[in-house]
């Protein structure tokens, strides 16, 4: 099969969507499919699948503010980037002649690809990367051939929307590379007091990283390591330096290749995102690395973490802090790793490939 993936932000940043794109493309190619990834910048990494860069320059300060005017400017800015990227991608797609196309950026991209698919006969499969809310409602209104929710919670929400009636909706979770992320010796020294509590995340408001800082500050010992950054970085850094001091806090940006060693050399993982989190591949990366997880108590996190961690209401800082302390004192054995094994990328990609074969009648 010929499969194309559109990923505007690949090469610019590395979040769950970009990880999904890279893993899907690589593993689909290994299964003898022709794969093309169209992305907004050059990742400068060697791939076994075809990559074409549709160069898009991004000014990150336009990610919006709290006032209405800033939000309007931000919306138009990101709309224009997505429009330009997708419109310039279509001639490349026409030349590639995909059987299946996977648009990942939503909004105007979904509409343009829908129109093109009606002309050129492409089959569209959309995965719900944006979680529960308006962006996914728009994707559903575009009536893809198949809509894939990465969570059972998301699938149930989708099926209850009146305009999703008659649409084929499937549940396929995101995955984790069990070889790349695995337990190992803590042989990488960080200038932080142990135990080290790790949080891998952007600093978008819905991630609620400030709650992690406040909870860790309640512990008598231990440090917080945040891998990520960008939006609200100054606010989070200022809060952490005030409550934890520089001896117990570090915020870093590292390449995707370096991340596994930070998981292996930490003692606990936590991320208290709210209900708008679509999935959370970082939870699987932590579990695969043998780390227990403390996260938000909701249906999504129950699906992912099960008995390999502790789920709490992180807005109650005292309760959150006690959960961190309890998780650090508990012997979790192989529970985290065994839970992660249920989500191997190989299993995930086989499920997607099966859907693609049904759509195209190609085996």
Short mmCIF file of C-alpha atoms in Angstrom, two decimals, residues 147-152 155 169-175 347-348 351-352:
data_model
loop_
_atom_site.label_atom_id
_atom_site.label_comp_id
_atom_site.label_asym_id
_atom_site.label_seq_id
_atom_site.Cartn_x
_atom_site.Cartn_y
_atom_site.Cartn_z
CA UNK A 147 -11.99 7.65 12.62
CA UNK A 148 -9.62 6.10 15.17
CA UNK A 149 -9.81 7.03 18.84
CA UNK A 150 -6.69 6.17 20.85
CA UNK A 151 -8.78 5.60 23.98
CA UNK A 152 -11.98 3.75 24.85
CA UNK A 155 -14.47 6.23 21.32
CA UNK A 169 -15.17 4.49 14.60
CA UNK A 170 -12.38 2.28 15.91
CA UNK A 171 -10.24 2.21 19.06
CA UNK A 172 -6.49 1.70 18.61
CA UNK A 173 -4.25 2.99 21.42
CA UNK A 174 -0.94 4.70 20.89
CA UNK A 175 2.15 2.61 21.47
CA UNK A 347 0.79 -4.48 17.89
CA UNK A 348 -0.56 -0.99 17.21
CA UNK A 351 -4.10 -3.05 13.79
CA UNK A 352 -3.79 0.07 11.63
#
